[in-house]
Coordinates of C-alpha atoms and ligand atoms in Angstrom, one line a residue:
M1 CA 0.0 0.1 0.1
Q2 CA 1.1 3.4 -1.4
R3 CA 1.5 6.1 1.4
D4 CA -0.5 8.3 -0.1
W5 CA -3.5 5.7 -0.9
W6 CA -5.7 8.5 0.3
K7 CA -5.3 10.3 -2.9
S8 CA -7.7 7.9 -4.8
A9 CA -10.2 7.0 -2.0
V10 CA -13.7 8.4 -1.0
V11 CA -14.2 8.9 2.9
Y12 CA -18.3 8.6 3.9
Q13 CA -19.1 10.8 7.0
V14 CA -21.3 9.1 9.2
Y15 CA -22.8 10.7 12.1
P16 CA -23.9 8.0 14.4
R17 CA -26.8 9.5 16.2
S18 CA -28.7 10.0 12.7
F19 CA -28.0 6.9 11.3
A20 CA -29.6 4.3 12.3
D21 CA -31.6 3.3 15.4
S22 CA -31.1 -0.8 16.3
D23 CA -32.7 -0.7 19.7
G24 CA -35.6 1.3 19.7
D25 CA -34.5 4.5 21.7
G26 CA -34.9 7.3 19.1
V27 CA -31.1 7.4 18.9
G28 CA -28.6 6.2 15.9
D29 CA -26.1 3.7 17.6
L30 CA -23.3 1.1 16.4
G31 CA -26.1 -1.6 16.1
G32 CA -27.8 0.4 13.7
I33 CA -24.0 0.7 11.7
L34 CA -23.5 -2.7 11.5
E35 CA -27.1 -3.2 10.3
R36 CA -26.8 -0.7 7.3
L37 CA -22.9 -1.4 6.1
D38 CA -24.1 -3.0 3.0
H39 CA -25.2 1.0 1.8
L40 CA -21.8 1.7 2.5
V41 CA -20.5 -1.7 0.4
A42 CA -22.8 -0.4 -2.3
L43 CA -21.7 2.7 -2.6
G44 CA -17.9 1.9 -3.2
I45 CA -16.5 3.8 -0.3
D46 CA -13.0 3.5 1.1
V47 CA -13.6 5.1 4.5
V48 CA -15.9 5.2 7.3
W49 CA -15.4 8.8 9.2
L50 CA -17.3 7.9 12.8
S51 CA -18.2 11.3 14.6
P52 CA -17.8 10.8 18.4
V53 CA -19.3 7.7 19.7
Y54 CA -17.2 7.9 23.1
R55 CA -18.6 7.9 26.7
S56 CA -20.2 11.9 26.9
P57 CA -22.8 14.0 28.9
M58 CA -23.8 15.1 25.4
D59 CA -23.9 18.2 25.7
D60 CA -22.6 18.9 22.1
N61 CA -24.1 15.5 20.8
G62 CA -20.9 13.7 21.8
Y63 CA -18.1 16.1 21.1
D64 CA -17.3 16.6 24.9
I65 CA -15.9 13.5 25.7
S66 CA -16.0 12.5 29.0
D67 CA -13.9 9.1 28.6
Y68 CA -11.5 9.0 25.4
Q69 CA -11.8 5.2 25.7
D70 CA -15.0 3.7 25.9
V71 CA -17.9 3.8 23.8
D72 CA -21.3 5.8 25.3
P73 CA -23.9 3.2 26.0
L74 CA -26.4 4.9 24.0
F75 CA -23.9 3.8 21.1
G76 CA -23.6 0.5 21.9
T77 CA -20.6 -1.0 23.6
L78 CA -16.6 -1.0 22.7
A79 CA -17.4 -4.7 21.7
Q80 CA -19.9 -3.5 19.2
L81 CA -17.1 -1.0 18.1
D82 CA -14.5 -4.0 17.2
E83 CA -16.5 -5.8 15.8
L84 CA -18.0 -3.0 13.1
I85 CA -14.0 -2.2 12.9
A86 CA -13.3 -6.1 11.6
R87 CA -16.8 -5.9 9.5
A88 CA -15.4 -2.9 7.8
H89 CA -11.9 -3.9 7.8
A90 CA -13.5 -7.2 5.9
A91 CA -15.3 -5.6 3.5
G92 CA -12.3 -3.7 2.5
M93 CA -12.9 -0.3 4.2
K94 CA -11.2 2.0 6.9
I95 CA -12.4 3.4 10.3
V96 CA -11.8 6.7 10.8
M97 CA -12.5 7.9 14.4
D98 CA -13.0 11.6 15.6
L99 CA -10.1 12.7 17.6
V100 CA -11.5 15.8 20.2
V101 CA -8.6 17.3 22.3
N102 CA -9.0 20.9 21.7
H103 CA -11.6 20.5 24.5
T104 CA -12.8 17.5 27.0
S105 CA -16.2 17.5 28.7
D106 CA -16.1 19.0 31.9
E107 CA -17.4 15.8 33.3
H108 CA -13.7 14.5 32.3
P109 CA -11.9 12.6 35.6
W110 CA -9.2 15.0 34.3
F111 CA -11.2 18.2 34.2
V112 CA -12.9 17.3 37.7
E113 CA -9.6 17.2 39.2
S114 CA -8.3 19.6 37.5
R115 CA -11.4 22.1 38.9
S116 CA -10.8 20.4 42.7
S117 CA -8.1 22.9 43.8
T118 CA -5.5 25.4 42.6
D119 CA -3.0 22.5 44.0
S120 CA -4.5 20.1 41.7
P121 CA -1.7 18.2 39.6
K122 CA -3.9 18.7 36.7
R123 CA -4.8 22.0 37.6
D124 CA -2.4 23.5 34.4
W125 CA -4.2 20.8 32.0
Y126 CA -7.0 23.4 31.3
W127 CA -6.7 27.2 30.8
W128 CA -7.6 29.0 34.3
R129 CA -7.2 32.2 35.3
P130 CA -8.1 34.9 38.2
P131 CA -11.3 37.3 37.6
R132 CA -10.4 40.8 36.2
P133 CA -9.1 42.4 38.5
G134 CA -11.8 45.4 40.6
H135 CA -14.1 42.9 39.3
E136 CA -16.9 41.2 41.1
P137 CA -16.0 37.5 40.8
G138 CA -18.8 35.8 38.8
A139 CA -20.2 39.0 37.5
K140 CA -20.8 40.1 33.8
G141 CA -17.6 41.7 33.0
A142 CA -15.1 39.9 35.6
E143 CA -13.9 37.3 33.0
P144 CA -10.5 37.3 32.5
T145 CA -10.7 38.7 28.9
N146 CA -14.2 39.6 26.8
W147 CA -13.2 36.4 24.4
G148 CA -16.5 35.0 23.4
S149 CA -17.3 31.2 22.9
A150 CA -18.4 29.7 19.6
F151 CA -21.9 28.9 20.8
S152 CA -22.9 32.4 22.5
G153 CA -21.8 33.9 25.6
P154 CA -18.6 34.5 26.9
A155 CA -15.9 31.8 26.6
W156 CA -14.4 32.0 29.8
T157 CA -16.8 30.3 33.1
Y158 CA -16.2 31.1 36.6
D159 CA -16.2 28.6 39.3
E160 CA -17.0 28.8 42.7
T161 CA -14.6 26.1 43.7
T162 CA -11.3 28.3 43.7
G163 CA -12.3 31.2 42.2
D164 CA -10.8 31.3 38.9
Y165 CA -12.5 31.2 35.4
Y166 CA -12.0 28.5 32.7
L167 CA -11.4 28.8 29.3
H168 CA -14.1 27.2 26.7
L169 CA -14.0 27.9 23.0
F170 CA -17.3 26.2 22.8
S171 CA -19.8 25.2 25.5
P172 CA -19.4 25.8 29.5
K173 CA -19.4 21.9 29.2
Q174 CA -16.2 22.1 27.0
P175 CA -13.2 23.4 29.0
D176 CA -10.2 23.6 26.7
L177 CA -7.1 21.2 27.4
N178 CA -3.3 23.4 27.9
W179 CA -1.3 21.7 24.9
E180 CA 1.4 23.9 26.9
N181 CA 1.8 21.1 29.4
P182 CA 3.9 18.2 28.0
E183 CA 1.6 15.5 30.1
V184 CA -1.4 16.9 28.5
R185 CA 0.2 16.0 25.3
A186 CA 1.8 12.3 26.4
E187 CA -1.4 11.6 27.8
V188 CA -3.2 12.2 24.2
H189 CA -0.5 10.8 21.6
R190 CA -1.1 7.6 24.0
M191 CA -5.0 7.4 23.7
M192 CA -4.3 7.9 20.1
S193 CA -2.1 4.6 20.1
W194 CA -4.3 2.6 21.9
W195 CA -6.7 3.4 19.3
L196 CA -4.7 2.3 16.4
D197 CA -3.5 -0.6 18.0
R198 CA -7.1 -1.8 18.5
G199 CA -7.4 -1.2 14.9
V200 CA -8.6 2.2 14.4
D201 CA -6.8 3.4 11.0
G202 CA -6.6 7.4 11.9
F203 CA -8.2 10.6 12.7
R204 CA -10.4 13.2 11.9
M205 CA -8.9 15.8 14.1
D206 CA -11.7 18.1 15.8
V207 CA -10.9 21.8 15.6
I208 CA -6.7 20.7 15.7
N209 CA -5.8 24.3 14.7
L210 CA -7.3 25.5 17.9
I211 CA -4.6 23.3 20.4
S212 CA -1.9 26.7 20.6
K213 CA -3.1 29.5 21.7
V214 CA -1.6 32.9 22.2
T215 CA 1.0 32.6 25.1
V216 CA 2.1 35.5 27.5
E217 CA 4.5 34.3 30.5
A218 CA 2.6 36.7 32.6
A219 CA -0.6 35.6 34.1
P220 CA -3.2 36.9 33.5
G221 CA -1.8 39.1 30.7
L222 CA -4.0 37.5 27.8
P223 CA -5.0 39.9 25.4
E224 CA -8.9 41.3 24.5
G225 CA -10.1 40.3 21.7
A226 CA -12.0 42.7 19.0
I227 CA -15.4 43.7 18.9
G228 CA -17.6 44.5 16.0
G229 CA -16.7 42.7 12.5
R230 CA -14.0 40.1 12.3
D231 CA -10.6 39.1 11.6
P232 CA -11.3 38.5 8.0
R233 CA -9.7 35.0 8.2
G234 CA -12.0 33.9 10.7
A235 CA -14.4 31.3 10.0
G236 CA -17.1 33.1 10.4
V237 CA -18.8 31.5 13.7
I238 CA -18.6 34.3 16.1
D239 CA -20.6 37.2 16.3
T240 CA -18.8 39.6 18.0
S241 CA -21.3 42.4 19.0
E242 CA -20.9 41.5 22.2
Y243 CA -18.0 39.9 22.7
G244 CA -14.4 39.9 21.6
D245 CA -13.0 38.0 18.1
T246 CA -10.9 35.1 19.5
H247 CA -9.4 34.3 16.2
P248 CA -6.0 35.9 16.8
H249 CA -5.8 34.3 19.6
V250 CA -6.2 31.1 19.4
V251 CA -6.2 30.0 15.7
N252 CA -3.4 28.5 14.0
G253 CA -1.3 29.8 17.3
P254 CA 2.6 30.0 17.5
R255 CA 3.3 25.8 18.9
L256 CA 0.9 24.7 16.1
H257 CA 3.1 23.0 14.1
E258 CA 5.5 22.1 16.4
F259 CA 2.2 20.0 18.7
L260 CA 1.4 18.7 15.1
Q261 CA 5.2 17.4 14.3
E262 CA 5.5 15.8 17.5
M263 CA 2.3 14.2 17.4
H264 CA 3.0 12.8 14.5
R265 CA 6.5 11.6 15.6
E266 CA 5.1 10.2 18.5
V267 CA 1.8 8.2 16.8
F268 CA 2.4 8.0 13.3
A269 CA 5.4 8.2 12.2
H270 CA 6.9 4.3 13.2
R271 CA 3.5 2.4 12.2
G272 CA 3.2 1.4 8.4
P273 CA 1.0 2.9 5.7
G274 CA -2.1 2.6 5.4
L275 CA -3.4 5.5 8.3
L276 CA -5.6 9.0 7.7
T277 CA -5.2 11.8 9.3
V278 CA -7.3 15.0 8.7
G279 CA -7.5 17.8 10.3
E280 CA -10.4 20.0 10.8
T281 CA -9.0 23.6 10.3
P282 CA -11.5 26.3 10.4
G283 CA -9.5 30.4 9.7
A284 CA -6.6 28.2 8.0
S285 CA -5.6 29.5 4.6
V286 CA -4.4 27.9 1.9
E287 CA -0.4 28.7 2.6
D288 CA -1.2 27.1 6.0
A289 CA -2.4 23.7 4.5
R290 CA 0.2 23.7 2.6
L291 CA 2.5 23.5 5.8
F292 CA 0.1 21.1 7.3
T293 CA 0.0 18.9 4.7
D294 CA 3.7 18.9 3.1
P295 CA 4.4 14.9 3.3
D296 CA 8.1 16.2 3.9
R297 CA 7.0 18.4 7.3
G298 CA 5.3 15.2 8.8
E299 CA 2.3 16.8 10.3
L300 CA -1.4 15.8 8.6
D301 CA -2.2 14.3 5.3
M302 CA -4.8 16.9 4.7
V303 CA -6.6 19.4 6.2
F304 CA -10.5 20.8 5.8
T305 CA -10.8 24.4 4.6
F306 CA -13.5 26.7 5.6
E307 CA -13.2 29.2 3.4
H308 CA -15.9 27.8 1.1
V309 CA -19.0 27.3 4.0
D310 CA -17.6 31.1 4.7
L311 CA -18.7 32.5 1.6
D312 CA -22.4 33.3 2.7
S313 CA -21.3 34.7 6.4
G314 CA -21.5 38.6 6.1
P315 CA -19.5 40.9 8.4
G316 CA -21.4 39.6 11.2
G317 CA -20.7 36.5 11.8
K318 CA -21.7 33.3 10.6
W319 CA -25.6 34.3 11.5
D320 CA -25.3 37.2 9.2
V321 CA -26.2 35.3 6.1
V322 CA -25.4 37.0 3.0
P323 CA -26.2 35.6 -0.5
Y324 CA -23.4 32.8 -1.6
R325 CA -22.3 33.5 -5.4
L326 CA -21.0 31.0 -7.4
L327 CA -18.0 33.1 -9.0
D328 CA -16.6 33.6 -5.3
L329 CA -16.9 29.7 -5.0
K330 CA -15.2 29.0 -8.2
R331 CA -12.2 31.2 -7.2
T332 CA -12.0 29.9 -3.8
F333 CA -11.9 26.5 -4.7
G334 CA -9.2 27.1 -8.0
R335 CA -7.3 29.1 -5.3
W336 CA -7.0 25.6 -3.2
Q337 CA -6.4 23.8 -6.2
E338 CA -3.5 25.5 -7.3
G339 CA -2.3 26.3 -3.8
L340 CA -2.1 22.6 -3.9
A341 CA -1.3 21.4 -6.8
D342 CA 2.2 20.2 -5.9
V343 CA 2.7 20.2 -2.4
G344 CA 0.0 19.1 0.0
W345 CA -3.1 17.4 -0.6
N346 CA -6.9 18.8 -0.4
S347 CA -9.9 17.4 1.2
L348 CA -13.4 18.0 -0.9
Y349 CA -16.3 18.2 0.9
W350 CA -20.1 20.6 0.5
G351 CA -21.2 19.1 4.0
N352 CA -20.9 17.6 7.4
H353 CA -22.5 17.4 10.8
D354 CA -22.3 21.0 11.2
Q355 CA -23.6 22.3 7.8
P356 CA -26.4 22.8 6.0
R357 CA -27.5 20.2 3.7
A358 CA -25.4 21.2 0.5
V359 CA -28.3 20.6 -2.2
S360 CA -30.4 23.4 -0.3
R361 CA -27.2 25.9 0.3
Y362 CA -25.4 25.4 -3.0
G363 CA -27.7 23.1 -5.3
D364 CA -31.6 24.0 -5.9
D365 CA -34.1 21.8 -3.6
S366 CA -37.0 22.8 -5.2
P367 CA -38.8 19.5 -7.1
E368 CA -38.0 20.7 -10.8
H369 CA -34.1 20.4 -9.6
R370 CA -33.5 18.9 -6.5
E371 CA -32.1 15.5 -8.0
A372 CA -30.3 17.6 -10.8
S373 CA -28.8 19.9 -8.7
A374 CA -27.4 17.1 -6.4
K375 CA -25.6 15.0 -9.3
A376 CA -24.0 18.1 -10.5
L377 CA -22.7 19.3 -7.3
A378 CA -21.4 15.8 -6.9
T379 CA -19.5 15.6 -9.8
V380 CA -17.7 18.8 -9.4
L381 CA -16.8 18.2 -6.3
H382 CA -15.2 14.1 -7.1
L383 CA -13.8 15.1 -10.0
H384 CA -11.1 17.7 -8.4
R385 CA -7.9 17.2 -6.9
G386 CA -8.4 15.9 -3.5
T387 CA -9.9 13.4 -1.0
P388 CA -14.0 13.3 -1.5
Y389 CA -15.8 13.5 1.7
V390 CA -19.3 12.4 1.2
Y391 CA -21.8 13.4 4.6
Q392 CA -24.6 10.7 5.3
G393 CA -27.9 11.5 3.2
D394 CA -25.9 13.7 0.7
E395 CA -25.4 10.8 -1.5
L396 CA -29.7 10.4 -2.0
G397 CA -29.7 14.5 -2.4
M398 CA -31.3 15.0 1.5
T399 CA -32.4 18.7 2.0
N400 CA -33.0 21.0 4.9
Y401 CA -35.4 20.3 7.1
P402 CA -38.7 23.0 7.2
F403 CA -38.3 24.1 10.6
R404 CA -41.4 26.3 12.6
T405 CA -40.2 27.4 15.4
I406 CA -37.1 27.5 17.5
D407 CA -38.9 24.3 19.7
D408 CA -38.0 22.2 16.4
F409 CA -34.2 23.1 17.1
E410 CA -32.3 20.5 19.1
D411 CA -28.3 22.1 18.7
L412 CA -27.0 24.2 21.2
E413 CA -25.6 26.7 18.8
S414 CA -29.1 27.5 17.5
V415 CA -30.8 27.3 20.4
N416 CA -28.1 29.5 22.2
R417 CA -27.7 31.9 19.3
F418 CA -31.8 32.4 19.7
R419 CA -31.6 33.1 22.8
A420 CA -28.6 35.4 22.9
A421 CA -29.6 37.8 19.6
T422 CA -33.2 37.9 20.9
S423 CA -32.4 38.8 24.4
R424 CA -30.2 42.1 22.7
G425 CA -33.7 42.9 20.5
D426 CA -32.9 41.0 17.0
D427 CA -36.1 40.5 15.4
P428 CA -36.7 37.0 16.4
D429 CA -37.7 36.0 13.0
E430 CA -34.6 37.1 11.1
V431 CA -32.5 35.2 13.6
L432 CA -35.0 32.0 12.7
D433 CA -34.6 32.6 9.3
A434 CA -30.4 32.4 9.8
L435 CA -31.2 29.1 11.8
R436 CA -33.4 28.2 8.9
Y437 CA -30.8 28.7 6.6
K438 CA -27.7 27.7 8.2
G439 CA -28.6 25.7 11.4
R440 CA -26.8 21.9 12.2
D441 CA -29.5 20.4 12.6
N442 CA -30.4 20.7 9.3
A443 CA -27.7 17.8 9.0
R444 CA -28.3 15.9 11.6
T445 CA -32.3 14.8 11.0
P446 CA -32.7 11.1 10.6
M447 CA -31.0 9.5 7.7
Q448 CA -34.2 8.4 5.4
W449 CA -33.8 4.9 4.6
D450 CA -37.3 4.2 3.4
A451 CA -40.6 5.8 2.5
S452 CA -42.1 4.1 6.3
P453 CA -43.1 6.6 9.0
Q454 CA -39.8 7.2 10.5
A455 CA -37.8 6.6 7.5
G456 CA -36.5 3.4 8.4
F457 CA -34.5 5.0 10.9
T458 CA -36.4 3.7 14.0
T459 CA -39.4 2.0 15.4
G460 CA -39.4 4.4 18.3
T461 CA -39.5 8.7 18.5
P462 CA -36.4 10.1 16.8
W463 CA -34.5 12.7 19.0
L464 CA -34.9 14.7 16.0
A465 CA -37.7 15.0 13.9
V466 CA -37.4 13.1 10.4
N467 CA -37.8 15.4 7.3
P468 CA -41.5 15.1 6.2
N469 CA -40.0 14.9 2.8
H470 CA -38.4 11.2 3.0
T471 CA -41.5 9.6 1.2
E472 CA -39.7 10.8 -1.6
I473 CA -36.3 11.1 -0.8
N474 CA -35.1 7.7 0.6
A475 CA -32.4 5.3 0.1
A476 CA -34.9 2.2 -0.8
A477 CA -36.0 4.4 -4.3
Q478 CA -33.0 4.9 -5.3
V479 CA -30.4 2.1 -4.3
D480 CA -31.7 -0.2 -7.5
D481 CA -32.4 3.2 -10.0
P482 CA -29.5 3.3 -12.3
E483 CA -30.7 7.7 -12.7
S484 CA -30.9 8.3 -8.8
V485 CA -28.7 10.7 -6.7
F486 CA -26.9 7.5 -5.2
N487 CA -26.1 5.7 -8.6
H488 CA -24.8 8.6 -9.7
H489 CA -22.5 8.8 -6.9
R490 CA -21.6 5.9 -7.4
R491 CA -20.2 5.8 -10.2
L492 CA -18.3 9.0 -9.7
I493 CA -16.4 6.8 -6.9
A494 CA -15.8 4.2 -9.0
L495 CA -14.1 6.3 -11.4
R496 CA -11.7 7.7 -9.1
H497 CA -10.9 4.2 -8.4
D498 CA -10.4 3.4 -12.2
D499 CA -8.9 6.5 -13.9
P500 CA -5.7 7.9 -12.3
V501 CA -6.3 11.0 -14.2
V502 CA -9.5 11.8 -11.1
A503 CA -6.8 10.9 -8.5
H504 CA -3.2 12.1 -9.6
G505 CA -4.3 14.6 -12.8
R506 CA -3.4 18.1 -12.6
F507 CA -6.5 20.6 -12.2
T508 CA -7.2 23.5 -14.8
M509 CA -10.0 25.8 -14.4
V510 CA -11.9 26.8 -17.6
L511 CA -14.1 30.3 -17.9
P512 CA -13.2 31.3 -14.8
D513 CA -15.7 34.2 -15.2
H514 CA -18.9 32.4 -16.4
D515 CA -21.3 32.8 -13.3
Q516 CA -23.1 29.4 -14.1
L517 CA -20.6 27.0 -15.2
Y518 CA -18.1 25.3 -13.1
V519 CA -15.4 24.1 -15.6
F520 CA -12.4 22.4 -15.3
T521 CA -9.9 20.1 -16.9
R522 CA -8.1 17.0 -15.1
T523 CA -5.0 15.9 -17.0
L524 CA -2.4 13.1 -16.6
D525 CA -0.3 11.7 -19.2
D526 CA -2.1 12.2 -22.3
S527 CA -5.6 11.5 -21.2
T528 CA -7.6 14.8 -20.0
L529 CA -11.3 14.8 -18.7
L530 CA -13.5 17.8 -19.2
V531 CA -16.0 18.3 -16.6
V532 CA -18.9 21.1 -17.5
A533 CA -21.2 21.4 -15.2
N534 CA -24.1 24.3 -15.2
L535 CA -24.6 24.9 -11.5
S536 CA -27.7 27.5 -12.3
S537 CA -31.4 27.0 -12.7
L538 CA -31.4 28.2 -15.9
P539 CA -29.6 27.3 -19.3
A540 CA -26.1 28.2 -20.1
D541 CA -24.5 28.6 -22.7
A542 CA -20.9 26.4 -22.7
S543 CA -20.0 27.0 -26.3
E544 CA -16.9 29.4 -25.8
L545 CA -15.1 26.8 -24.1
P546 CA -11.7 26.3 -25.8
D547 CA -12.0 23.3 -28.6
A548 CA -15.6 23.2 -28.0
A549 CA -16.5 21.4 -31.6
A550 CA -13.5 18.9 -30.5
W551 CA -14.5 18.1 -26.9
L552 CA -18.6 17.7 -28.2
A553 CA -17.6 14.8 -30.3
A554 CA -15.4 13.2 -27.4
E555 CA -15.9 10.3 -25.2
T556 CA -19.2 10.4 -22.5
V557 CA -17.7 9.6 -19.5
L558 CA -20.9 10.7 -17.2
E559 CA -23.4 12.7 -17.5
S560 CA -26.7 13.8 -15.4
G561 CA -29.3 16.4 -16.2
R562 CA -29.2 15.9 -19.9
S563 CA -31.6 18.4 -21.7
D564 CA -32.8 18.3 -24.9
S565 CA -30.7 21.6 -26.0
P566 CA -28.4 21.1 -28.6
G567 CA -24.9 21.4 -28.5
W568 CA -22.7 23.5 -25.7
V569 CA -26.7 24.3 -24.3
L570 CA -26.4 23.0 -20.8
G571 CA -29.8 22.9 -19.4
P572 CA -30.3 23.8 -15.7
W573 CA -27.9 21.7 -13.4
E574 CA -26.9 19.9 -16.5
A575 CA -23.5 18.2 -16.0
R576 CA -20.8 16.2 -18.8
V577 CA -17.6 14.3 -17.9
L578 CA -15.9 14.0 -21.0
R579 CA -12.3 12.5 -22.2
R580 CA -10.2 12.7 -24.5
T581 CA -6.4 10.8 -24.9
G582 CA -3.7 11.1 -27.3
G583 CA -2.5 14.5 -26.3
L584 CA -4.5 17.7 -26.7
Ligands
GLC601 C1 -15.9 20.9 15.6 C2 -17.5 19.8 15.3 C3 -18.3 20.4 15.6 C4 -18.3 21.2 17.7 C5 -16.7 21.6 17.3 C6 -16.6 21.8 18.8 O1 -16.5 22.1 14.5 O2 -17.1 19.4 13.9 O3 -19.8 19.7 15.9 O4 -19.3 21.3 17.9 O5 -16.0 21.2 17.0 O6 -16.0 20.1 19.4

């Protein structure tokens, strides 16, 4: 096996809570994944990324971990996880676990110990700071800095036991680990090795570029964050109207590369090929990504960029929704393709458990265009240079959920946002509109297996309502239909496996200024693929493309949404993939 085997691989993300429920408690579990493994085999994917199944109080649905080396009973048992690893391996698939080590749960024994006294041997494992001088400890404004949390409110919580505050860039139940402390790092490395020894094939590393924060020798002297607007490099999460922007102080910090290199050395370097590491890196630029993913530096195999999922965020952050424009998307992706052309590697994704449904955001989820737009988006993504990640349900073209009121939401990010914004006077309808469009629950509604009342997800009451459109959009209706979104994905995945031009070819953007068409070529040796996709709901004319006549006569590799229009006029959301060989 080659070290860069993942260049021709496709990853599928399972969000266990919403995938399949085997015991009728309304929450997806490992038993459910085991029962549905055939779906992944049929799709042809190579790697499963499993969102957290560890023991957790579930404040952030498992991204708040209280035991890194056990499975939460809600999801099943460690024995079932071993079985999943074994069965996946037997079917030729790998399992990548979510690694959430920027923070733990506040119920993790490390934090329980750390908060117990200022003399605790684990005190320094987290970020403790005294209240701001001259302020009543615990009162508003007494936080050590003005930093805001990604989930609304301050990034510091007062702890009465010792009278200090602890840092949490996410919820108060997710205290940040102090990576400056070498014991913390060693313990994380040990835990990672334990999983790899158990047969796990790598890690998706949660917000890994937040682990090195600004370091100031003279505590408490952490810097304040800017109020109003945000760092343009930021991942657009934080609303800075009330609390300061943390970005410059916690993202891509001074020791990040050192920490990643140390982790690589301690955990991965002595192991054979076959593993995969992918960092979730909000706010990382393409230049940062080159450093993270340059194989000679020994850090990560690939990272997730946030630039394209930030194109519909305005100056007020994630919830300040602005329309997304195709030209901006093409410029962003084009820059990343170019920046990682010779060194490093891209991850490719439209959606995940933190993003709304791709077809509702970048496509057109009206009945008329939903299927064609889902296929066109898949075509564009899978044929870029990089490793594609398919989020569960996107292979079926699942859509956003028709949320009515705030009571329909479960996610703490959305619920907190609603409370914070409306309590300072924002119009509740406007706040809700942004949540409907971008809220994370859109991606977390149960997987749509069939047309039965709970979509085949559970025999009980699902923890989050099933999308009413499951009667039409579901796996049972698609798996045997050659024209389905599912089978279009299957063909794209097979193409990556079969044709080295997809994994290894050079990427060239074509018609960069066209505001409806996404066009590019991939070239390897004497073989060139041309991808032409109309990412709009109106017909589009591609006759300007270089060599248009020759391409019209070329071999068709794949097509979708084909209209009756002649020549180079593409129908709404039509996509074509053509091949020419023999040097152009
Ligand atoms: C990452 C996860 C997200 C989680 C956050 C805090 O962004 O993908 O789901 O809420 O980190 O762990």
